[in-house]
Coordinates of C-alpha atoms in Angstrom, one line a residue:
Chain A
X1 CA 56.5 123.5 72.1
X2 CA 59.1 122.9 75.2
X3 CA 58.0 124.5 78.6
X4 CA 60.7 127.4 77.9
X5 CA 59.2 127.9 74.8
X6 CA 55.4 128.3 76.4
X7 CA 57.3 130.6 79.1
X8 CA 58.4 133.1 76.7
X9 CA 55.1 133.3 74.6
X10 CA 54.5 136.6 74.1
X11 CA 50.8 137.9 72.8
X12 CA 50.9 141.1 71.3
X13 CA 48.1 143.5 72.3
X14 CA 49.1 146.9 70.3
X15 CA 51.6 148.5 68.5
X16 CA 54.9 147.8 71.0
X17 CA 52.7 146.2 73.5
X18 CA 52.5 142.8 74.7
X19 CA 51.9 140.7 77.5
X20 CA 53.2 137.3 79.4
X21 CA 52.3 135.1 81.5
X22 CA 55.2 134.6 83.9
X23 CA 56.2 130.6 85.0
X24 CA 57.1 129.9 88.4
X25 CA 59.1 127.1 87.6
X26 CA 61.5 129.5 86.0
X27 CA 62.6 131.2 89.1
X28 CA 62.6 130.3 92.7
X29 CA 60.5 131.6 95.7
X30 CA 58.2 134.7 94.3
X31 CA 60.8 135.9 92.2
X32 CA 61.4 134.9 88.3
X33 CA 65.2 134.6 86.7
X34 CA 66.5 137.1 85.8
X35 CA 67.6 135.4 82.2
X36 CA 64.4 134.3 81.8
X37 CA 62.9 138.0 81.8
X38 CA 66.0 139.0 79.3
X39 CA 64.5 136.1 77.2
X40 CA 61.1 137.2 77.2
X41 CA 62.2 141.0 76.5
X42 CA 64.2 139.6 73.9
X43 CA 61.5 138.0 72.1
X44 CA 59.2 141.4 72.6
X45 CA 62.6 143.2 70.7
X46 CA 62.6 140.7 67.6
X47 CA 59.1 140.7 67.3
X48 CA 58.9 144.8 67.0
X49 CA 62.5 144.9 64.8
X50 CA 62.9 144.0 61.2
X51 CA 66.2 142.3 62.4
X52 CA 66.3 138.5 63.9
X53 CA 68.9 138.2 66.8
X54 CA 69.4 140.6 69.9
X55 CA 73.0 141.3 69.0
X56 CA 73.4 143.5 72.6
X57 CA 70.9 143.7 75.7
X58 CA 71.4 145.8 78.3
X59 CA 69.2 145.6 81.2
X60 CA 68.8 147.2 84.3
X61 CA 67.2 144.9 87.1
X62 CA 64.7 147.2 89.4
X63 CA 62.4 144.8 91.2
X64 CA 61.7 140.9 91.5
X65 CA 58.9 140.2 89.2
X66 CA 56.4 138.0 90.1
X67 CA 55.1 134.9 88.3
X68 CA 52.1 135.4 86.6
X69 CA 51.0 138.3 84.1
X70 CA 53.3 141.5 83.0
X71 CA 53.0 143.8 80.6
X72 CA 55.7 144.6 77.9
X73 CA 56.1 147.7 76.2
X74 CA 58.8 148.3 73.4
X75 CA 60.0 151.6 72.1
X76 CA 62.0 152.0 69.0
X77 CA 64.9 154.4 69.8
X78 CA 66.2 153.5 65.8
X79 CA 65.6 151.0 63.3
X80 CA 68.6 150.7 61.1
X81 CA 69.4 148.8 58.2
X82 CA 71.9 146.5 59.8
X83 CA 70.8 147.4 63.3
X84 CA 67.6 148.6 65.0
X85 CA 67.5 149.5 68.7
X86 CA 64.5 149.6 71.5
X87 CA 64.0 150.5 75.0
X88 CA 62.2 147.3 76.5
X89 CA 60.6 147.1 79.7
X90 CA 58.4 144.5 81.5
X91 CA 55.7 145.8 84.4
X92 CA 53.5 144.5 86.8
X93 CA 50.5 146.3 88.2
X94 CA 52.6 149.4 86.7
X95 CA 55.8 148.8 87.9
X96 CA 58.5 148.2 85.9
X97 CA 60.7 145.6 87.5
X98 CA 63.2 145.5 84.3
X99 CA 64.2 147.4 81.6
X100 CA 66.4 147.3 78.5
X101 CA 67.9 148.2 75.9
X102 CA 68.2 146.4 73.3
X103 CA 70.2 146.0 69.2
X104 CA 68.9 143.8 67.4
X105 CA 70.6 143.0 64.2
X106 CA 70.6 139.3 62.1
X107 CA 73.8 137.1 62.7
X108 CA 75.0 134.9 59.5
X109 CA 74.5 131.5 60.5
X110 CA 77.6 131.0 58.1
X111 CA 79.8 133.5 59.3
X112 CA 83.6 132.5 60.2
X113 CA 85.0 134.1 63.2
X114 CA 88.1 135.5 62.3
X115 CA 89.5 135.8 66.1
X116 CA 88.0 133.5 69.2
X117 CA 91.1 134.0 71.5
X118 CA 91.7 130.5 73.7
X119 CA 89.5 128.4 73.8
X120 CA 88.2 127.2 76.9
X121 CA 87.6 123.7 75.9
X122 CA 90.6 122.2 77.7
X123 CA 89.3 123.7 81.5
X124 CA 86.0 122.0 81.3
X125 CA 85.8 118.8 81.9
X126 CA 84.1 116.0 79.6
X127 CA 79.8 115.8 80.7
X128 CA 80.4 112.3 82.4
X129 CA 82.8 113.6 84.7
X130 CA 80.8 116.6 85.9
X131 CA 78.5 117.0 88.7
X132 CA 75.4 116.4 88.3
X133 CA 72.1 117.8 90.6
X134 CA 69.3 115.8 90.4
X135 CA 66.1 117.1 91.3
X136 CA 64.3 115.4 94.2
X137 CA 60.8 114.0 92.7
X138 CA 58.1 116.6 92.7
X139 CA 60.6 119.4 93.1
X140 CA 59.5 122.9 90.9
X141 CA 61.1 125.8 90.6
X142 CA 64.5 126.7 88.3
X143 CA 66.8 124.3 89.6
X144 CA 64.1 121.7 88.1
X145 CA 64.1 122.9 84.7
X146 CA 68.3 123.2 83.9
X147 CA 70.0 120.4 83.8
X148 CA 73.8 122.0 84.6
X149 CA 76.9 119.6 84.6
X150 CA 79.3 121.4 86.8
X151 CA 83.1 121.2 86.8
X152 CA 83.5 119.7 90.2
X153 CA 87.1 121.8 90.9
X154 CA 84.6 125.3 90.7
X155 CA 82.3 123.4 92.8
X156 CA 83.6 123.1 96.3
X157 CA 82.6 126.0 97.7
X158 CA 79.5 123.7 98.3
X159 CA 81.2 121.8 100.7
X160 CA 82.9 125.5 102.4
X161 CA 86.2 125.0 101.0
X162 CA 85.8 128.0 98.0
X163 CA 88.6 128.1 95.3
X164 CA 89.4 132.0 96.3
X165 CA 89.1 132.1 92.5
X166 CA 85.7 133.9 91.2
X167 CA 85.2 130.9 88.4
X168 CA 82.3 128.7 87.6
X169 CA 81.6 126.3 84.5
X170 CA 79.0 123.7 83.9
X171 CA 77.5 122.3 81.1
X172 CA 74.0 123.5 80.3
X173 CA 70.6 122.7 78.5
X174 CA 67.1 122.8 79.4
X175 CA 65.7 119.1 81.0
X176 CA 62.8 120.2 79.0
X177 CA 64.4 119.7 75.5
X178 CA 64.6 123.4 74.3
X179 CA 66.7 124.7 70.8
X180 CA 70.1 127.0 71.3
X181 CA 68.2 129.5 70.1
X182 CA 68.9 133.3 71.5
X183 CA 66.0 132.5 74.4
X184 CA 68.4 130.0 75.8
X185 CA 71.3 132.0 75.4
X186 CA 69.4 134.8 77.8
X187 CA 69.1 132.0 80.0
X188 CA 72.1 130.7 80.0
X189 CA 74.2 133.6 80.5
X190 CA 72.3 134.0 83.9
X191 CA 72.1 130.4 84.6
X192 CA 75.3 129.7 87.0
X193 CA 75.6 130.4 91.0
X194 CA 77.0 133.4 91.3
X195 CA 81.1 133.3 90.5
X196 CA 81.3 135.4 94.2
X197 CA 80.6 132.2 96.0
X198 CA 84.2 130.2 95.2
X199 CA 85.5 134.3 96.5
X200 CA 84.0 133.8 100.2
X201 CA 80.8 135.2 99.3
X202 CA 77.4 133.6 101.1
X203 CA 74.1 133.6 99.8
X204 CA 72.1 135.3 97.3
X205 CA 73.4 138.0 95.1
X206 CA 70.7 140.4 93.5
X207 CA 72.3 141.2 89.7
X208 CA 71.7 144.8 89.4
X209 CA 72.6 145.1 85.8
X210 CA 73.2 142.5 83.4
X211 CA 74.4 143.4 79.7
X212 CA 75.0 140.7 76.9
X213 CA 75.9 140.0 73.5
X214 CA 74.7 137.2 71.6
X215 CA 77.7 136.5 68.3
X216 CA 76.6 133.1 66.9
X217 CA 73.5 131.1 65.9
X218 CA 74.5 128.4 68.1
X219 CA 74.7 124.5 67.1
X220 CA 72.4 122.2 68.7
X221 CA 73.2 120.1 71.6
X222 CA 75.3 121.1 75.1
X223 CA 76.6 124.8 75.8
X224 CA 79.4 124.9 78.2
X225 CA 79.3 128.3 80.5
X226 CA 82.5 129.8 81.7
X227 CA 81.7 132.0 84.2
X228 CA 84.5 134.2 85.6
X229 CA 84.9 137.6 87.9
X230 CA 87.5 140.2 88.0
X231 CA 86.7 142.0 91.2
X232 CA 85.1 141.6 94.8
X233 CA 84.8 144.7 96.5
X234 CA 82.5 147.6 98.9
X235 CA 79.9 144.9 98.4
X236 CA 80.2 144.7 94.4
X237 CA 81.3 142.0 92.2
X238 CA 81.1 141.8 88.4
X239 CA 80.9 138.2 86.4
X240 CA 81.6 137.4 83.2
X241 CA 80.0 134.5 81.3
X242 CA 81.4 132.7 78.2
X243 CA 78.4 130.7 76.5
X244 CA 80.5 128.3 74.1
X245 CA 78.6 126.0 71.9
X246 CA 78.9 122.2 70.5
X247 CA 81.1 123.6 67.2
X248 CA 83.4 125.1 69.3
X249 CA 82.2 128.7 69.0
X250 CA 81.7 131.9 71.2
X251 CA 77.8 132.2 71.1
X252 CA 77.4 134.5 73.9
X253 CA 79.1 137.1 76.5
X254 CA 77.6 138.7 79.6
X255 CA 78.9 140.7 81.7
X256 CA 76.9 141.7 85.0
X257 CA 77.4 143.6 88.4
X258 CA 76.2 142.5 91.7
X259 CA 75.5 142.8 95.3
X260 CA 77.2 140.4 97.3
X261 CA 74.9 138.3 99.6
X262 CA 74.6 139.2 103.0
X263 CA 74.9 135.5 103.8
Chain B
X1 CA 88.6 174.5 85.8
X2 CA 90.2 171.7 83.1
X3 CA 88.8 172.0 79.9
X4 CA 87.1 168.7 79.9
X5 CA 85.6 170.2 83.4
X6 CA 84.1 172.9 81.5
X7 CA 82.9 170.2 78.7
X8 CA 81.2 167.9 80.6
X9 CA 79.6 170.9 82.9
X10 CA 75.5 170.3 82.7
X11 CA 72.9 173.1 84.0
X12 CA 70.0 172.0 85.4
X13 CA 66.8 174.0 83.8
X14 CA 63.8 171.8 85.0
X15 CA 63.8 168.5 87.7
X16 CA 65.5 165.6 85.4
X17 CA 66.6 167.7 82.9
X18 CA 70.0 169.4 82.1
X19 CA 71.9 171.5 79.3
X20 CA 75.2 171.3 77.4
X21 CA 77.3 172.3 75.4
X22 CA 79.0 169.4 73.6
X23 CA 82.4 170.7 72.8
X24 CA 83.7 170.0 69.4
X25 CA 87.3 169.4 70.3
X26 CA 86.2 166.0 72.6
X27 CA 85.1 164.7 69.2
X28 CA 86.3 164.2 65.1
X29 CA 85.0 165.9 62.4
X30 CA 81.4 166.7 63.0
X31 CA 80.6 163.8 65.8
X32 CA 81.7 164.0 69.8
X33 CA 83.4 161.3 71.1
X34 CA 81.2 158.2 72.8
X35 CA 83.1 158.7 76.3
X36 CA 82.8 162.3 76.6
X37 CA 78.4 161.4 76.1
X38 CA 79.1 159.1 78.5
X39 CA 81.0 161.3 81.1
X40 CA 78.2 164.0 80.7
X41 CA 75.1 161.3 80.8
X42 CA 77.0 160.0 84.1
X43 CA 77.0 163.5 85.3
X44 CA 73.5 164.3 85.1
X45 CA 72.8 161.1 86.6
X46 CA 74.5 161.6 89.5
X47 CA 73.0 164.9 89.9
X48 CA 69.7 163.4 89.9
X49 CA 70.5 160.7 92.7
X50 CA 71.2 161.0 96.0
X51 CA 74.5 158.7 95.4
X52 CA 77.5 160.1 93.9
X53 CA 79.4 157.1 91.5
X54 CA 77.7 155.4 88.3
X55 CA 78.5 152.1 89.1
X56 CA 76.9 151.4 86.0
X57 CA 76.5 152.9 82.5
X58 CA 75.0 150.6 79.7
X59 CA 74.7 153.4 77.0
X60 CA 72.9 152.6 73.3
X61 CA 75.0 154.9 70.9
X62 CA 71.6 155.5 68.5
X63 CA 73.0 158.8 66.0
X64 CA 76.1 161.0 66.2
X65 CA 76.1 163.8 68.6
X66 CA 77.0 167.3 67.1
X67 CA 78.8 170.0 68.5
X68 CA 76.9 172.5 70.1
X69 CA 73.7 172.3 72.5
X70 CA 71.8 169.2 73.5
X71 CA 69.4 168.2 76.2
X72 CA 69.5 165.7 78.7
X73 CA 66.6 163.9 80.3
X74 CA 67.0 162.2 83.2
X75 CA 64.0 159.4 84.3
X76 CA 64.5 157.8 87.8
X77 CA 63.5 154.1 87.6
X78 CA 64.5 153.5 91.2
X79 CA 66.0 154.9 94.2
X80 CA 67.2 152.7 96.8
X81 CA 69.4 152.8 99.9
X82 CA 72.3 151.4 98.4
X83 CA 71.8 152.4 94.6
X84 CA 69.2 154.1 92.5
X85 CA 69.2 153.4 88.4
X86 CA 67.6 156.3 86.1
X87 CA 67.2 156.3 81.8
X88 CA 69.3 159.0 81.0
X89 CA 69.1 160.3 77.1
X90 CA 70.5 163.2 75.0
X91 CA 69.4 164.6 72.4
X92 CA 69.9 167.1 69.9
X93 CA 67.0 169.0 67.7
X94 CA 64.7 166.3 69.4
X95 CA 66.6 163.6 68.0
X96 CA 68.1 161.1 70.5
X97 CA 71.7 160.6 70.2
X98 CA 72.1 158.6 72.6
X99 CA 70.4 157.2 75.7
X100 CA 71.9 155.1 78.6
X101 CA 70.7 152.7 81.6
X102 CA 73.1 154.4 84.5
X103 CA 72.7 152.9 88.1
X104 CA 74.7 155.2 90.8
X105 CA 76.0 154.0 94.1
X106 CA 78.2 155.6 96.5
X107 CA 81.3 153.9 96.1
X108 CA 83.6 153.5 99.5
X109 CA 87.3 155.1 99.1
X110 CA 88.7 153.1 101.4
X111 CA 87.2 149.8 100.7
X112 CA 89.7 146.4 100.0
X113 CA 89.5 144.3 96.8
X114 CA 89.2 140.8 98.0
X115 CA 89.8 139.2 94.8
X116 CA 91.5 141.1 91.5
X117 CA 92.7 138.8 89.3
X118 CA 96.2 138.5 87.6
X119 CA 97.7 142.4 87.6
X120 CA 98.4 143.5 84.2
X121 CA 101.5 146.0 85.1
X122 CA 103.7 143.2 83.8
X123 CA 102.4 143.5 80.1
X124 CA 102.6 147.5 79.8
X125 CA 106.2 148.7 79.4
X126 CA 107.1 152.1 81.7
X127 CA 105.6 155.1 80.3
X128 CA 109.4 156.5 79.0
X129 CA 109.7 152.7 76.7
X130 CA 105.7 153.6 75.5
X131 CA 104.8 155.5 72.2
X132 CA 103.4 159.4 72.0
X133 CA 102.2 160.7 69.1
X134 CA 102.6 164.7 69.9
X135 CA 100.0 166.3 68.3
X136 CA 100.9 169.0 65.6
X137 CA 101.0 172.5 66.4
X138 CA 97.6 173.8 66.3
X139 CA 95.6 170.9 66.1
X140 CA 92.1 170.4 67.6
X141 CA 89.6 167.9 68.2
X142 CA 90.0 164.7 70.7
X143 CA 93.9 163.5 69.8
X144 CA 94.9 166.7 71.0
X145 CA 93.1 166.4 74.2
X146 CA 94.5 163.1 75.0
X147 CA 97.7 162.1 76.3
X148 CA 97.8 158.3 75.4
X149 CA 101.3 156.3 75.6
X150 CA 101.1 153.7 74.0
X151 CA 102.9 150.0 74.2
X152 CA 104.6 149.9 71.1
X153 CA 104.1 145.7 70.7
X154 CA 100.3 146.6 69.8
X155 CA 100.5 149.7 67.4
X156 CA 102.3 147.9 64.6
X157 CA 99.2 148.1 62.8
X158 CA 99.8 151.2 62.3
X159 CA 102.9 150.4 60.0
X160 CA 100.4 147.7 58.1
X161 CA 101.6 145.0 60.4
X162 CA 98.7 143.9 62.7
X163 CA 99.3 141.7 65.8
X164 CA 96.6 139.5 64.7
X165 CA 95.4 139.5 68.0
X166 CA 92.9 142.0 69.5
X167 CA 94.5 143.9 71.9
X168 CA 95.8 147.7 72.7
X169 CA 97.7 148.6 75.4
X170 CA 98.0 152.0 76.7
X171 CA 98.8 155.0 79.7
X172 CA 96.0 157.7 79.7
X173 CA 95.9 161.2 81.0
X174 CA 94.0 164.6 79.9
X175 CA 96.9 167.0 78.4
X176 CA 95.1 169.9 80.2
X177 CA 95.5 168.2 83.5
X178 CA 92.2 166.9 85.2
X179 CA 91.4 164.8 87.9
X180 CA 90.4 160.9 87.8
X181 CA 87.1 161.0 88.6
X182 CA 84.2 159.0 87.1
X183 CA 83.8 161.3 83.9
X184 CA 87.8 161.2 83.0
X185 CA 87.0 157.0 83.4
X186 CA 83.8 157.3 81.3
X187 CA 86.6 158.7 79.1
X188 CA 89.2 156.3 79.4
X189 CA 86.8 153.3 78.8
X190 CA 86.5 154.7 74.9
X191 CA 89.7 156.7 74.3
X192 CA 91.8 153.7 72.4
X193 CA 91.7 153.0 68.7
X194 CA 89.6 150.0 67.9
X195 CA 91.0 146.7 69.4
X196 CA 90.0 145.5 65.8
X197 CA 92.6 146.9 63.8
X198 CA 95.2 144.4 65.5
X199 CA 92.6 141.8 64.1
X200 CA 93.0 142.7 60.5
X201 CA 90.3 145.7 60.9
X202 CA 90.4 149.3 58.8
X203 CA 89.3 152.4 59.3
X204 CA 86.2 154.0 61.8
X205 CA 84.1 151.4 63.9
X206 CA 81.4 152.7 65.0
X207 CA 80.1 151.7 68.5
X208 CA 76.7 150.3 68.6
X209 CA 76.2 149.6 72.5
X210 CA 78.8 150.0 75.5
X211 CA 78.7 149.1 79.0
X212 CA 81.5 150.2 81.4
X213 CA 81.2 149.8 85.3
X214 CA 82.8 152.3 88.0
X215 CA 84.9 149.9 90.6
X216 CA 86.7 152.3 92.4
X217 CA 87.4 155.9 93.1
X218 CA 90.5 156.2 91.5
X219 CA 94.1 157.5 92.6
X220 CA 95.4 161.0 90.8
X221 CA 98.3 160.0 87.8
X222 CA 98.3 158.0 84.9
X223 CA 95.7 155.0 84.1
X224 CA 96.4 152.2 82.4
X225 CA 94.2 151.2 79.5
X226 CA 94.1 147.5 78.4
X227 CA 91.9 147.0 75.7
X228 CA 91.1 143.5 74.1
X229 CA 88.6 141.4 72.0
X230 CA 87.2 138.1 71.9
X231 CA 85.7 137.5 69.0
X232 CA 85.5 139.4 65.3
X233 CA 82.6 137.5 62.7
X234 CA 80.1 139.0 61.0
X235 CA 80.8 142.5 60.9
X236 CA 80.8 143.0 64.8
X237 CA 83.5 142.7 67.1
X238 CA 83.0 143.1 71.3
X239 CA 86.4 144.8 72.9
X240 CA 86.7 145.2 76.5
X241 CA 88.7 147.8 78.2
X242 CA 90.3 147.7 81.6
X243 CA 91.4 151.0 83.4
X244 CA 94.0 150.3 86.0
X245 CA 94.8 153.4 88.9
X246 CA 98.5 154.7 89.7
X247 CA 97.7 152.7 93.1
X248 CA 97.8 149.2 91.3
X249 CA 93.8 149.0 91.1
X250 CA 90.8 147.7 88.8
X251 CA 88.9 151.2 89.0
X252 CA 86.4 150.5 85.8
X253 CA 85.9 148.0 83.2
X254 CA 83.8 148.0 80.1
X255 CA 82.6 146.0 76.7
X256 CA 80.9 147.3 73.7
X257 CA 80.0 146.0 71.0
X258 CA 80.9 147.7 67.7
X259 CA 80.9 147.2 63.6
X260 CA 83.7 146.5 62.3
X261 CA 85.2 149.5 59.5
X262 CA 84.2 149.7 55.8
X263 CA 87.8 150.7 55.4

C-alpha cells in the first residue's frame, strides 16, 4: 500500500460511520489538505453507495482539521440506480470541520468522450522542462509527498514578478507511487498554489468551498493540472482546475472560492 | 411585489425553519425549476445569517419538487466574521427534494475586480440581432416567465442542426419586471436549455448537482448568460454558466453536472 493509500484507510465502525487516522505529512503546520479530506470523504461515499466513482463532491470547508483521529458519518440523501447521493462529513472531538455532498455513480472505463473542447496539451510544457522542488532531506509535511513539475512561465510570481494572469499548471503524481485512482484526483484538484498568487495576491488562501467532478477513470502515469481563475475581488477569488490525464482525457474539474491571503 | 418576489417569499414558523409555496408557473409540468429551489434555499439562508449574499450554493438536486407547500430547514455549520455556511434542505411530504451547502458573505457594492478575464460582450450579438420566442397567449409555466434573447449562432439545434460544440448564448430578464438580486442570479444560473443539445444531446437533462457562486451585487437591466461545456461521455455532461451585469461585470458563475437526455 502507498502512504496515500494508508492515509485514506478508512475503518468502518457502524452503519454510515467510520473513522481515520489523519497524516501530517498530508498537510502543513496543524492543518491537513484540504484534497486530502475530499479524498478520505470520498472513500467514506463509495464505501456506503452501491456505485464506484464520486461523479460530483461538493464540500464546504468549516475548520482546519487536525492530524490524527476523526470521525466520519455518511447519510444517504438517495441511492439511485445510476446515481446515489450522501451528505458526508468528517469531525473531531464533535466538530465538524468539513462537509459534503456527494453523487456517486460508476464511470465506463471505456466510454468515448464525444466533446473535450481544446486541449490544453500545447500550454504545458514537456516534464524535463518544468520546475522542479526538491525537498530538503528530512523535510515532512505536503510539499514532501507531491512531486509537481511546474510550468516555469506561471511560476514567477515566486520570484515577485506575478503574470497578472490567475493561471497555474504543473505536472503531478504522488513521490510515494500512488494509482490515478479518484483519491488522487481529490488530491490533485487541490494540489496547486493558489491561481491568486500570479494576480498580486500574498500568502495563504483558506478555500471555503470546493466542488468537483470526477469524468474519467484516469490512465496511469503523470496528470497535468491547469489551474485557472476568472475573478479577484472584495477579498474573493474562484479557481478552476483541469486534471488531464496521460491519454489525453479530461479526468477531473474543480471549481473553488477563496479568501485571499492577507499576505 | 414581482411575481417571482411573491414565489420565492419564505415565512419563518420555528428558528431554522421556513415555508413556501413553490409556484407552479417557475417550473414544467409537475416539477419547479432547479433555480427558483435555489433562489428560495438562498433565501432562507440568508435569513438565517447575519450576512446578506450566498456567496456560495453547492445544491444536490435528490427528487423533483412539486408545486405547492414545502419546508425548509436551515442547519448553521458556522458563523464567522466574514462568512457563515449552513445545510439548507427542502422538502415536500418529508421527502427531501433537494438540499444545498450555501455559505453567505456580505458582498461590497463598491468593490473593484482586479483581474476578470477576457469580456465576453464581443460574442453575444445586441439584444435587437438576438432571438425571442414570445410565448403564446395564455401560456403558463417557466417560458412564460422568462424573457431570454437568445444569440441565434447557438439555437440551430433547434432546426436539427447542432453547433457541435457546447455552448448557449443568451440576455435574461423576468417578463414581470424584478430586480437583479441574488435569487433572480440563482435563476439565471439555470434558465438556458441544456448546453448539450449543441453537442448532439435530445430531450430533458436532468441536473444531478450544481454549484453557482455570487460575485457581485449586480447592476438593474439585462444579464448576459453564457453557458458552455467541457466534456460529454458517459451519460453526463458538466455546463458552466456565466452571468454578466449591464455594468460589464462577472456577478455569478456556476457548473453542474447533469445526465444527458433519453431523447
Amino acid at each position: 500500500m502507498s502512504r496515500f493509500g494508508d492515509a485514506t484507510t478508512i475503518k468502518q465502525v457502524d452503519e454510515g460511520r467510520f473513522e481515520v487516522e489523519l497524516d501530517g505529512d498530508f498537510g502543513m503546520a496543524e492543518a491537513v489538505n484540504g484534497g486530502y479530506l475530499m479524498a478520505v470523504l470520498g472513500r467514506a461515499a463509495v464505501a456506503s453507495s452501491p456505485h464506484e466513482h464520486p461523479v460530483a463532491t461538493a464540500t464546504t470547508f468549516l475548520r482546519a482539521a487536525a492530524p490524527g483521529r476523526a470521525e466520519i458519518t455518511v447519510d444517504t440523501l438517495k441511492a439511485g440506480r445510476t446515481a446515489a447521493t450522501a451528505r458526508v462529513s468528517l469531525a473531531q472531538g464533535g466538530r465538524t470541520a468539513t462537509e459534503a455532498l456527494i453523487t456517486t455513480g460508476t464511470l465506463d472505463a471505456s466510454a468515448e468522450p464525444t466533446y473535450t473542447g481544446e486541449r490544453p496539451a500545447p500550454w504545458l510544457p514537456p516534464i524535463e522542462e518544468c520546475t522542479e522542488f526538491v525537498p530538503p532531506e528530512g523535510l515532512t509535511g505536503f510539499a514532501a509527498q507531491m512531486d509537481l513539475r511546474y510550468d516555469p512561465a506561471t511560476m514567477r510570481w515566486l520570484e515577485g514578478r506575478p503574470t497578472g494572469v490567475p493561471e497555474l499548471r504543473a505536472w503531478f503524481r504522488l513521490r510515494d507511487p500512488h494509482g490515478n485512482d479518484a483519491a488522487a484526483l481529490a488530491l490533485a484538484v487541490d494540489a496547486l498554489p493558489p491561481v491568486a498568487l500570479n494576480a498580486g495576491a500574498r500568502g495563504w488562501s483558506p478555500t471555503v468551498e470546493l466542488t468537483w467532478h470526477m469524468r474519467a477513470i484516469p490512465a496511469p502515469g503523470w496528470l497535468a493540472l491547469h489551474g485557472s481563475g476568472r475573478l479577484v475581488t472584495g477579498g474573493w477569488f474562484d479557481e478552476e482546475v483541469e486534471v488531464w490525464d496521460s491519454a489525453g482525457r479530461l479526468v477531473a474539474q474543480s471549481r473553488q472560492i477563496a479568501r485571499l491571503g492577507r499576505g
